[in-house]
Amino acid sequence: MPRPAVTIDEQDLERALLRKSVGALSDGRHACTDCGRTPLVGETLYRFGAGSPVCELCRPLRRDEPLESERVRHSEYGNAVRVRRV
Ligand SMILES: [Zn+2]
């Protein structure tokens, strides 16, 4: 007995593709542990143990000193062509 063909609506397909692409974009992005905001390029992220990053706006709310800080780079950082002068 043949299985019935699965049909998908065009709008359902668009929604599924949009969800997939948004999910792929947010996977590699930093987010503040306290407020959930995505920090801007050039902003500093602070780590207070357990590797959870905190943004510059939430940093004053913590009393401890951060273990380390990290500058937020553009997604293409390290992939750009650089001129080397010898
Ligand atoms: Zn924050």
CSV table of C-alpha atoms and ligand atoms in Angstrom, one decimal:
chain,number,residue,atom,x,y,z
A,1,MET,CA,0.0,0.0,0.0
A,2,PRO,CA,1.6,3.3,-1.1
A,3,ARG,CA,2.1,6.0,1.5
A,4,PRO,CA,0.3,9.2,1.0
A,5,ALA,CA,2.5,12.0,-0.4
A,6,VAL,CA,3.5,14.6,2.2
A,7,THR,CA,2.5,18.0,1.1
A,8,ILE,CA,3.8,21.2,2.6
A,9,ASP,CA,2.3,24.6,2.3
A,10,GLU,CA,4.4,27.4,0.8
A,11,GLN,CA,4.0,29.5,3.9
A,12,ASP,CA,5.0,26.6,6.2
A,13,LEU,CA,8.1,26.1,4.1
A,14,GLU,CA,9.0,29.8,4.4
A,15,ARG,CA,8.5,29.7,8.2
A,16,ALA,CA,10.6,26.6,8.5
A,17,LEU,CA,13.5,28.1,6.5
A,18,LEU,CA,13.3,31.4,8.5
A,19,ARG,CA,13.4,29.5,11.8
A,20,LYS,CA,16.3,27.4,10.6
A,21,SER,CA,18.3,30.4,9.4
A,22,VAL,CA,17.7,32.5,12.6
A,23,GLY,CA,18.7,29.5,14.7
A,24,ALA,CA,21.9,29.1,12.8
A,25,LEU,CA,22.7,32.8,13.2
A,26,SER,CA,22.1,32.8,17.0
A,27,ASP,CA,24.2,29.6,17.6
A,28,GLY,CA,27.6,31.3,17.2
A,29,ARG,CA,26.6,34.6,18.9
A,30,HIS,CA,27.6,35.7,22.3
A,31,ALA,CA,24.9,36.7,24.8
A,32,CYS,CA,25.0,38.2,28.2
A,33,THR,CA,24.1,35.8,31.0
A,34,ASP,CA,22.3,38.4,33.0
A,35,CYS,CA,20.2,40.4,30.5
A,36,GLY,CA,20.4,38.1,27.4
A,37,ARG,CA,21.5,41.0,25.2
A,38,THR,CA,23.8,40.4,22.3
A,39,PRO,CA,26.9,42.6,22.8
A,40,LEU,CA,27.9,45.0,20.1
A,41,VAL,CA,31.2,44.7,18.1
A,42,GLY,CA,33.9,46.4,20.1
A,43,GLU,CA,32.2,45.9,23.5
A,44,THR,CA,34.0,44.0,26.3
A,45,LEU,CA,32.6,40.8,27.7
A,46,TYR,CA,33.6,39.8,31.3
A,47,ARG,CA,33.7,36.3,32.6
A,48,PHE,CA,33.0,35.5,36.2
A,49,GLY,CA,33.8,31.8,36.5
A,50,ALA,CA,31.9,29.0,34.9
A,51,GLY,CA,32.5,30.7,31.6
A,52,SER,CA,29.3,32.8,31.6
A,53,PRO,CA,29.9,36.1,29.8
A,54,VAL,CA,28.5,39.3,31.2
A,55,CYS,CA,28.1,42.5,29.1
A,56,GLU,CA,29.5,46.0,30.0
A,57,LEU,CA,26.1,47.2,31.1
A,58,CYS,CA,25.7,44.3,33.6
A,59,ARG,CA,29.3,44.4,34.8
A,60,PRO,CA,28.7,47.1,37.5
A,61,LEU,CA,26.0,44.9,39.0
A,62,ARG,CA,28.6,42.3,40.0
A,63,ARG,CA,30.8,42.8,43.1
A,64,ASP,CA,33.5,40.3,42.1
A,65,GLU,CA,36.4,41.1,39.9
A,66,PRO,CA,36.1,39.3,36.5
A,67,LEU,CA,38.4,36.4,35.9
A,68,GLU,CA,39.0,37.6,32.3
A,69,SER,CA,37.7,40.0,29.7
A,70,GLU,CA,37.3,39.6,26.0
A,71,ARG,CA,36.7,42.1,23.2
A,72,VAL,CA,33.7,41.3,20.9
A,73,ARG,CA,35.1,41.0,17.4
A,74,HIS,CA,33.3,41.2,14.1
A,75,SER,CA,32.3,37.8,12.7
A,76,GLU,CA,34.9,38.2,9.9
A,77,TYR,CA,37.7,39.0,12.3
A,78,GLY,CA,40.7,36.9,11.3
A,79,ASN,CA,39.4,36.2,7.8
A,80,ALA,CA,40.3,39.6,6.3
A,81,VAL,CA,43.2,40.0,3.9
A,82,ARG,CA,46.0,42.0,5.4
A,83,VAL,CA,48.8,43.8,3.7
A,84,ARG,CA,52.2,42.8,5.1
A,85,ARG,CA,55.1,45.2,4.7
A,86,VAL,CA,58.4,43.5,4.7
B,1,ZN,ZN,24.0,42.3,30.2
